[in-house]
Structure formats: structure tokens, C-alpha cells
Amino acid sequence: MVRLGLGTGGHAMTACTLAVDVGGVIYYDEPFDLAWLQGVWELARKDDPSLTMDAFLPAMRDFYGDRAPGTPPPSLFPPNGTKSWQRVRERWTSLVQPIPGAVDALSQLAGEYEVCIVANQPPECLAALRAIGIEQQVRLVVLDSLVGYSKPDPCLFKWALDHLGWRPEHTMVVGDRTDHDAAPALALGCSAAIVNPDRGWNVPARVDPEIVAAYREVKARRGHTAEGKARHWALAAFRDLADVLRAVDREERHPWPGQGVRP
């Protein structure tokens, strides 16, 4: 059992179950986004050969102003957004880039705690998790595309907890966004840990450099706007979580939620 500070109140709690996100924690979101954008660009150019990159990029920047990473809806140059997203889904597993150390970290955690996956991901995520050895190590994989609830709606987490018989006060949610992960977790009475974004992803083949540059700019801006006020454990990387949990369990240190945690 691990003693943690409750994000909304600060009094002691215990955590023995973990609900872990996928995008930004287990594997990178960015390769999917970039492959999708390149597809939209190519399809839009096919429809309108006069379309220039100077016209495409502002539309792309506007589009990313109100969407969640890793889940592009079909609203950029329709119907090309839908067509491109379907193509990305068809090659989902081949686009997966695991974050260094994340798969091993989850394997280690699954040997000590009960772990489930709760994520906003398409159904193809199941095959990807199976391919990298994650699905076999967790109690349940809960995806918004299969359940009908999406983050930041707390109902997605509640659905998972109800099906597993887990108690919120014994569960830690691990994600990469305070607004989509920490806030709904705390609303349910769970604790939360947020992993610092890792920028070690590689650009998929044949993505236009101008699209990549504009996307990096958008990601940098969204990294600031996505920061919320929900109290949480801040981790440098997902692989740090096991060390933090053991340290707290031994009462060797007990940082307040919201402070950076370094092994």
C-alpha cells in the first residue's frame, strides 16, 4: 500500500490500484497527429491543386486551438479529415512509438499493483497495446471509443472503476494532462500523477517539414494552455512512478501534490 496526499484535500490516503493513460504516457501522440495532417494536406491538394501550404497551415493552427492531442475530429478540410484519420487508424500499430522506459515501467508496476488502462484512443489501440506487450499485463483496457465516454468526463474513469470494483480513494490516475486526467480523477476522489511531456518522438516518413515546424509551434503553445490548477504528483517520466510510490511507502519522503518529483 502507498500513502499519498489526496489532491483535493491534502489528508492521507492509500493507493493500491493504478489507472494509466496511453498517449503521452505509454506511447507518443505526435506521430499519429503528423501522419494525419500530412494525409489531410495531400487529400486537400488533390481536391484543389491551387491550395498552398501558406493557406493550409493557418487552417491547421486554428483547428488545433480547440482539440485534444491524439484525437483529431473530422473538421479540417472536410471530408478529408475523416478520410485521413481512417488511413491513420489502418496503420495505427506501425505508427506507435513507445516512450523510452514506459513499457518496462508499466511491467514493473503491474507486478506490484493492480493496473488498468483508461484512455481516449481509437479501437486500434487494443492491437497496439497487445503488440508492445501491455494488454496482457493489465486488468482492463478502457477506451473512450468503445465505452462511449471521453475524457475529461469523469464517467470514463468511473466506468473503469465500477467494472473492476475499485474504490476511488484507493486509485491513482496517471496521465499527461491536468485538465483531462488530474481534474476528473480528483472529482471522483482519486489521486493523480501527471507525467511531464517527452519530446523524443520521431517524425513519420514523408511528412512535409513545414507541417512539422508548424505542429511543433502549436504543441509548444498548447503545452502552456493545457496546464490546469488541479493538484497532482508531477513526474519527470512515467518510469519514475515506481520509485516515487516505494519512497512514499517507506515514508522516506512525502512531497506535496503539485511539486516536481525526481528520483
Short mmCIF file of N, CA, C and O in Angstrom, two decimals, residues 170-259:
data_model
loop_
_atom_site.label_atom_id
_atom_site.label_comp_id
_atom_site.label_asym_id
_atom_site.label_seq_id
_atom_site.Cartn_x
_atom_site.Cartn_y
_atom_site.Cartn_z
N HIS A 170 -8.65 4.59 -3.37
CA HIS A 170 -7.51 3.68 -3.44
C HIS A 170 -6.87 3.68 -4.82
O HIS A 170 -6.02 2.82 -5.10
N THR A 171 -7.29 4.60 -5.67
CA THR A 171 -6.84 4.59 -7.07
C THR A 171 -6.09 5.86 -7.43
O THR A 171 -6.53 6.96 -7.09
N MET A 172 -4.98 5.70 -8.12
CA MET A 172 -4.25 6.82 -8.68
C MET A 172 -4.41 6.81 -10.19
O MET A 172 -4.21 5.78 -10.84
N VAL A 173 -4.76 7.95 -10.76
CA VAL A 173 -4.83 8.13 -12.21
C VAL A 173 -3.51 8.71 -12.68
O VAL A 173 -3.02 9.69 -12.12
N VAL A 174 -2.94 8.11 -13.70
CA VAL A 174 -1.66 8.56 -14.25
C VAL A 174 -1.88 9.00 -15.69
O VAL A 174 -2.30 8.19 -16.53
N GLY A 175 -1.62 10.27 -15.98
CA GLY A 175 -1.83 10.79 -17.32
C GLY A 175 -0.80 11.85 -17.66
O GLY A 175 0.20 12.01 -16.96
N ASP A 176 -1.09 12.59 -18.74
CA ASP A 176 -0.15 13.63 -19.16
C ASP A 176 -0.78 15.02 -19.21
O ASP A 176 -0.13 15.97 -19.61
N ARG A 177 -2.06 15.13 -18.78
CA ARG A 177 -2.73 16.43 -18.79
C ARG A 177 -3.51 16.64 -17.50
O ARG A 177 -4.25 15.75 -17.07
N THR A 178 -3.35 17.81 -16.91
CA THR A 178 -4.10 18.09 -15.68
C THR A 178 -5.59 18.23 -15.98
O THR A 178 -6.42 17.81 -15.17
N ASP A 179 -5.94 18.82 -17.13
CA ASP A 179 -7.36 19.04 -17.42
C ASP A 179 -8.09 17.76 -17.81
O ASP A 179 -9.26 17.58 -17.46
N HIS A 180 -7.42 16.85 -18.49
CA HIS A 180 -8.06 15.61 -18.95
C HIS A 180 -7.85 14.44 -18.01
O HIS A 180 -8.57 13.44 -18.11
N ASP A 181 -6.87 14.51 -17.14
CA ASP A 181 -6.56 13.38 -16.27
C ASP A 181 -6.69 13.73 -14.79
O ASP A 181 -7.48 13.11 -14.07
N ALA A 182 -5.95 14.73 -14.33
CA ALA A 182 -5.97 15.06 -12.90
C ALA A 182 -7.34 15.58 -12.46
O ALA A 182 -7.87 15.16 -11.44
N ALA A 183 -7.91 16.52 -13.21
CA ALA A 183 -9.17 17.14 -12.79
C ALA A 183 -10.30 16.12 -12.65
O ALA A 183 -10.97 16.08 -11.61
N PRO A 184 -10.58 15.27 -13.66
CA PRO A 184 -11.65 14.29 -13.47
C PRO A 184 -11.32 13.25 -12.42
O PRO A 184 -12.22 12.76 -11.72
N ALA A 185 -10.03 12.91 -12.27
CA ALA A 185 -9.65 11.95 -11.23
C ALA A 185 -9.97 12.49 -9.85
O ALA A 185 -10.58 11.81 -9.01
N LEU A 186 -9.59 13.73 -9.60
CA LEU A 186 -9.84 14.34 -8.30
C LEU A 186 -11.33 14.52 -8.05
O LEU A 186 -11.80 14.41 -6.91
N ALA A 187 -12.09 14.78 -9.12
CA ALA A 187 -13.54 14.92 -8.97
C ALA A 187 -14.19 13.64 -8.48
O ALA A 187 -15.21 13.66 -7.79
N LEU A 188 -13.57 12.50 -8.82
CA LEU A 188 -14.09 11.20 -8.38
C LEU A 188 -13.56 10.79 -7.01
O LEU A 188 -14.05 9.83 -6.42
N GLY A 189 -12.53 11.48 -6.52
CA GLY A 189 -11.93 11.11 -5.25
C GLY A 189 -10.66 10.31 -5.40
O GLY A 189 -10.14 9.77 -4.42
N CYS A 190 -10.15 10.17 -6.64
CA CYS A 190 -8.87 9.50 -6.87
C CYS A 190 -7.74 10.50 -6.64
O CYS A 190 -7.97 11.71 -6.56
N SER A 191 -6.52 10.00 -6.56
CA SER A 191 -5.36 10.87 -6.63
C SER A 191 -4.87 10.87 -8.07
O SER A 191 -5.35 10.10 -8.90
N ALA A 192 -3.91 11.74 -8.38
CA ALA A 192 -3.46 11.86 -9.76
C ALA A 192 -1.97 12.13 -9.83
O ALA A 192 -1.40 12.82 -8.99
N ALA A 193 -1.34 11.58 -10.87
CA ALA A 193 0.06 11.85 -11.19
C ALA A 193 0.13 12.25 -12.65
O ALA A 193 -0.46 11.59 -13.50
N ILE A 194 0.82 13.34 -12.93
CA ILE A 194 0.93 13.83 -14.29
C ILE A 194 2.39 13.71 -14.75
O ILE A 194 3.31 14.18 -14.09
N VAL A 195 2.57 13.06 -15.90
CA VAL A 195 3.89 12.83 -16.47
C VAL A 195 4.28 14.03 -17.34
O VAL A 195 3.49 14.49 -18.17
N ASN A 196 5.48 14.51 -17.16
CA ASN A 196 5.98 15.61 -17.96
C ASN A 196 6.09 15.18 -19.42
O ASN A 196 6.55 14.08 -19.72
N PRO A 197 5.68 16.05 -20.36
CA PRO A 197 5.73 15.66 -21.79
C PRO A 197 7.14 15.30 -22.22
O PRO A 197 8.11 15.98 -21.89
N ASP A 198 7.25 14.19 -22.94
CA ASP A 198 8.52 13.74 -23.51
C ASP A 198 8.53 14.13 -24.99
O ASP A 198 7.57 13.87 -25.71
N ARG A 199 9.60 14.76 -25.43
CA ARG A 199 9.67 15.25 -26.81
C ARG A 199 10.61 14.44 -27.68
O ARG A 199 11.15 14.93 -28.66
N GLY A 200 10.80 13.17 -27.33
CA GLY A 200 11.74 12.34 -28.07
C GLY A 200 11.15 11.63 -29.27
O GLY A 200 11.77 10.71 -29.81
N TRP A 201 9.96 12.02 -29.70
CA TRP A 201 9.32 11.35 -30.83
C TRP A 201 10.02 11.66 -32.14
O TRP A 201 10.68 12.69 -32.29
N ASN A 202 9.85 10.74 -33.09
CA ASN A 202 10.40 10.89 -34.43
C ASN A 202 9.29 11.22 -35.42
O ASN A 202 8.17 10.72 -35.30
N VAL A 203 9.61 12.03 -36.40
CA VAL A 203 8.64 12.40 -37.43
C VAL A 203 8.41 11.21 -38.36
O VAL A 203 9.38 10.60 -38.84
N PRO A 204 7.16 10.83 -38.61
CA PRO A 204 6.89 9.74 -39.56
C PRO A 204 7.43 10.08 -40.95
O PRO A 204 7.62 11.25 -41.29
N ALA A 205 7.64 9.06 -41.73
CA ALA A 205 8.20 9.25 -43.07
C ALA A 205 7.26 10.09 -43.94
O ALA A 205 6.04 10.02 -43.82
N ARG A 206 7.87 10.92 -44.77
CA ARG A 206 7.19 11.68 -45.83
C ARG A 206 6.26 12.77 -45.31
O ARG A 206 5.34 13.18 -46.01
N VAL A 207 6.46 13.24 -44.09
CA VAL A 207 5.68 14.37 -43.60
C VAL A 207 6.42 15.65 -43.97
O VAL A 207 7.62 15.78 -43.72
N ASP A 208 5.70 16.60 -44.57
CA ASP A 208 6.30 17.84 -45.04
C ASP A 208 6.94 18.60 -43.87
O ASP A 208 6.31 18.80 -42.83
N PRO A 209 8.19 19.07 -44.03
CA PRO A 209 8.87 19.80 -42.95
C PRO A 209 8.12 21.04 -42.49
O PRO A 209 8.20 21.41 -41.31
N GLU A 210 7.39 21.70 -43.38
CA GLU A 210 6.63 22.88 -42.97
C GLU A 210 5.49 22.50 -42.03
O GLU A 210 5.17 23.24 -41.09
N ILE A 211 4.87 21.37 -42.29
CA ILE A 211 3.82 20.88 -41.39
C ILE A 211 4.42 20.54 -40.03
O ILE A 211 3.85 20.86 -38.98
N VAL A 212 5.59 19.91 -40.03
CA VAL A 212 6.25 19.55 -38.77
C VAL A 212 6.58 20.80 -37.96
O VAL A 212 6.32 20.86 -36.75
N ALA A 213 7.13 21.81 -38.62
CA ALA A 213 7.52 23.04 -37.92
C ALA A 213 6.30 23.73 -37.31
O ALA A 213 6.33 24.17 -36.15
N ALA A 214 5.23 23.83 -38.09
CA ALA A 214 4.01 24.47 -37.58
C ALA A 214 3.40 23.66 -36.44
O ALA A 214 2.91 24.22 -35.45
N TYR A 215 3.45 22.36 -36.54
CA TYR A 215 2.91 21.49 -35.50
C TYR A 215 3.70 21.66 -34.20
O TYR A 215 3.11 21.71 -33.11
N ARG A 216 5.01 21.75 -34.30
CA ARG A 216 5.83 21.95 -33.10
C ARG A 216 5.46 23.26 -32.42
O ARG A 216 5.40 23.35 -31.18
N GLU A 217 5.20 24.30 -33.21
CA GLU A 217 4.80 25.59 -32.64
C GLU A 217 3.47 25.46 -31.91
O GLU A 217 3.31 25.99 -30.79
N VAL A 218 2.52 24.77 -32.53
CA VAL A 218 1.21 24.58 -31.91
C VAL A 218 1.34 23.80 -30.61
O VAL A 218 0.74 24.13 -29.59
N LYS A 219 2.14 22.73 -30.63
CA LYS A 219 2.34 21.92 -29.43
C LYS A 219 2.95 22.74 -28.31
O LYS A 219 2.57 22.59 -27.14
N ALA A 220 3.90 23.61 -28.64
CA ALA A 220 4.54 24.44 -27.61
C ALA A 220 3.53 25.37 -26.96
O ALA A 220 3.53 25.55 -25.74
N ARG A 221 2.64 25.95 -27.75
CA ARG A 221 1.61 26.84 -27.19
C ARG A 221 0.61 26.05 -26.36
O ARG A 221 0.23 26.48 -25.26
N ARG A 222 0.19 24.90 -26.86
CA ARG A 222 -0.80 24.11 -26.14
C ARG A 222 -0.24 23.53 -24.85
O ARG A 222 -0.97 23.27 -23.90
N GLY A 223 1.08 23.34 -24.80
CA GLY A 223 1.69 22.84 -23.57
C GLY A 223 1.47 23.78 -22.41
O GLY A 223 1.38 23.35 -21.26
N HIS A 224 1.36 25.08 -22.70
CA HIS A 224 1.11 26.06 -21.63
C HIS A 224 -0.38 26.16 -21.31
O HIS A 224 -0.77 26.19 -20.16
N THR A 225 -1.22 26.18 -22.35
CA THR A 225 -2.65 26.36 -22.10
C THR A 225 -3.29 25.14 -21.46
O THR A 225 -4.32 25.25 -20.80
N ALA A 226 -2.68 23.95 -21.63
CA ALA A 226 -3.26 22.73 -21.07
C ALA A 226 -2.98 22.58 -19.58
O ALA A 226 -3.53 21.71 -18.93
N GLU A 227 -2.11 23.40 -19.05
CA GLU A 227 -1.79 23.31 -17.63
C GLU A 227 -2.98 23.78 -16.80
O GLU A 227 -3.49 24.87 -16.99
N GLY A 228 -3.42 22.94 -15.88
CA GLY A 228 -4.55 23.29 -15.04
C GLY A 228 -4.13 23.53 -13.61
O GLY A 228 -2.96 23.50 -13.27
N LYS A 229 -5.12 23.74 -12.75
CA LYS A 229 -4.85 24.03 -11.35
C LYS A 229 -5.07 22.83 -10.45
O LYS A 229 -4.89 22.93 -9.24
N ALA A 230 -5.49 21.69 -11.03
CA ALA A 230 -5.73 20.51 -10.21
C ALA A 230 -4.44 20.04 -9.55
O ALA A 230 -3.40 19.96 -10.19
N ARG A 231 -4.52 19.75 -8.25
CA ARG A 231 -3.33 19.32 -7.52
C ARG A 231 -3.00 17.87 -7.88
O ARG A 231 -3.89 17.03 -8.01
N HIS A 232 -1.71 17.60 -8.03
CA HIS A 232 -1.30 16.30 -8.52
C HIS A 232 0.17 16.07 -8.21
O HIS A 232 0.90 16.98 -7.86
N TRP A 233 0.59 14.82 -8.36
CA TRP A 233 2.01 14.49 -8.33
C TRP A 233 2.57 14.81 -9.71
O TRP A 233 2.02 14.43 -10.72
N ALA A 234 3.71 15.48 -9.76
CA ALA A 234 4.35 15.81 -11.04
C ALA A 234 5.57 14.92 -11.23
O ALA A 234 6.48 14.93 -10.40
N LEU A 235 5.58 14.14 -12.30
CA LEU A 235 6.65 13.20 -12.56
C LEU A 235 7.47 13.63 -13.77
O LEU A 235 6.90 14.05 -14.78
N ALA A 236 8.77 13.47 -13.68
CA ALA A 236 9.63 13.78 -14.82
C ALA A 236 9.39 12.78 -15.95
O ALA A 236 9.47 13.13 -17.12
N ALA A 237 9.09 11.54 -15.61
CA ALA A 237 8.80 10.50 -16.59
C ALA A 237 7.99 9.41 -15.91
O ALA A 237 8.04 9.24 -14.69
N PHE A 238 7.24 8.65 -16.70
CA PHE A 238 6.41 7.58 -16.16
C PHE A 238 7.25 6.57 -15.39
O PHE A 238 6.80 6.01 -14.38
N ARG A 239 8.47 6.32 -15.86
CA ARG A 239 9.31 5.33 -15.19
C ARG A 239 9.69 5.75 -13.77
O ARG A 239 10.17 4.93 -12.99
N ASP A 240 9.49 7.03 -13.42
CA ASP A 240 9.79 7.49 -12.08
C ASP A 240 8.72 7.07 -11.06
O ASP A 240 8.97 7.13 -9.85
N LEU A 241 7.55 6.69 -11.54
CA LEU A 241 6.43 6.47 -10.62
C LEU A 241 6.70 5.36 -9.62
O LEU A 241 6.38 5.49 -8.44
N ALA A 242 7.30 4.25 -10.05
CA ALA A 242 7.55 3.14 -9.13
C ALA A 242 8.46 3.58 -7.99
O ALA A 242 8.21 3.23 -6.83
N ASP A 243 9.50 4.33 -8.30
CA ASP A 243 10.40 4.81 -7.26
C ASP A 243 9.69 5.74 -6.30
O ASP A 243 9.91 5.70 -5.09
N VAL A 244 8.83 6.60 -6.85
CA VAL A 244 8.10 7.54 -6.01
C VAL A 244 7.16 6.79 -5.07
O VAL A 244 7.09 7.07 -3.87
N LEU A 245 6.43 5.81 -5.60
CA LEU A 245 5.50 5.05 -4.78
C LEU A 245 6.23 4.30 -3.66
O LEU A 245 5.77 4.27 -2.52
N ARG A 246 7.36 3.72 -3.99
CA ARG A 246 8.11 2.99 -2.95
C ARG A 246 8.66 3.95 -1.90
O ARG A 246 8.67 3.64 -0.71
N ALA A 247 9.12 5.11 -2.36
CA ALA A 247 9.67 6.09 -1.41
C ALA A 247 8.60 6.58 -0.45
O ALA A 247 8.82 6.69 0.76
N VAL A 248 7.42 6.87 -1.00
CA VAL A 248 6.33 7.32 -0.14
C VAL A 248 5.91 6.20 0.81
O VAL A 248 5.61 6.44 1.98
N ASP A 249 5.90 4.97 0.30
CA ASP A 249 5.51 3.83 1.14
C ASP A 249 6.45 3.65 2.31
O ASP A 249 6.04 3.30 3.41
N ARG A 250 7.73 3.93 2.10
CA ARG A 250 8.71 3.80 3.19
C ARG A 250 8.78 5.04 4.06
O ARG A 250 9.54 5.09 5.01
N GLU A 251 8.01 6.05 3.72
CA GLU A 251 7.99 7.32 4.44
C GLU A 251 9.36 8.00 4.44
O GLU A 251 9.71 8.73 5.37
N GLU A 252 10.13 7.73 3.37
CA GLU A 252 11.42 8.38 3.27
C GLU A 252 11.26 9.83 2.81
O GLU A 252 12.10 10.68 3.10
N ARG A 253 10.16 10.07 2.06
CA ARG A 253 9.83 11.43 1.68
C ARG A 253 8.37 11.46 1.33
O ARG A 253 7.78 10.45 0.97
N HIS A 254 7.78 12.64 1.43
CA HIS A 254 6.34 12.78 1.20
C HIS A 254 6.08 14.17 0.63
O HIS A 254 5.56 15.03 1.33
N PRO A 255 6.45 14.43 -0.66
CA PRO A 255 6.22 15.75 -1.25
C PRO A 255 4.75 16.04 -1.41
O PRO A 255 3.95 15.14 -1.60
N TRP A 256 4.42 17.31 -1.32
CA TRP A 256 3.03 17.71 -1.53
C TRP A 256 2.66 17.54 -2.98
O TRP A 256 3.45 17.77 -3.87
N PRO A 257 1.42 17.14 -3.29
CA PRO A 257 0.99 17.05 -4.68
C PRO A 257 1.19 18.40 -5.36
O PRO A 257 0.95 19.45 -4.80
N GLY A 258 1.63 18.32 -6.62
CA GLY A 258 1.87 19.54 -7.38
C GLY A 258 3.33 19.91 -7.43
O GLY A 258 3.75 20.69 -8.26
N GLN A 259 4.16 19.33 -6.54
CA GLN A 259 5.59 19.57 -6.58
C GLN A 259 6.24 18.58 -7.54
O GLN A 259 5.76 17.47 -7.72
#
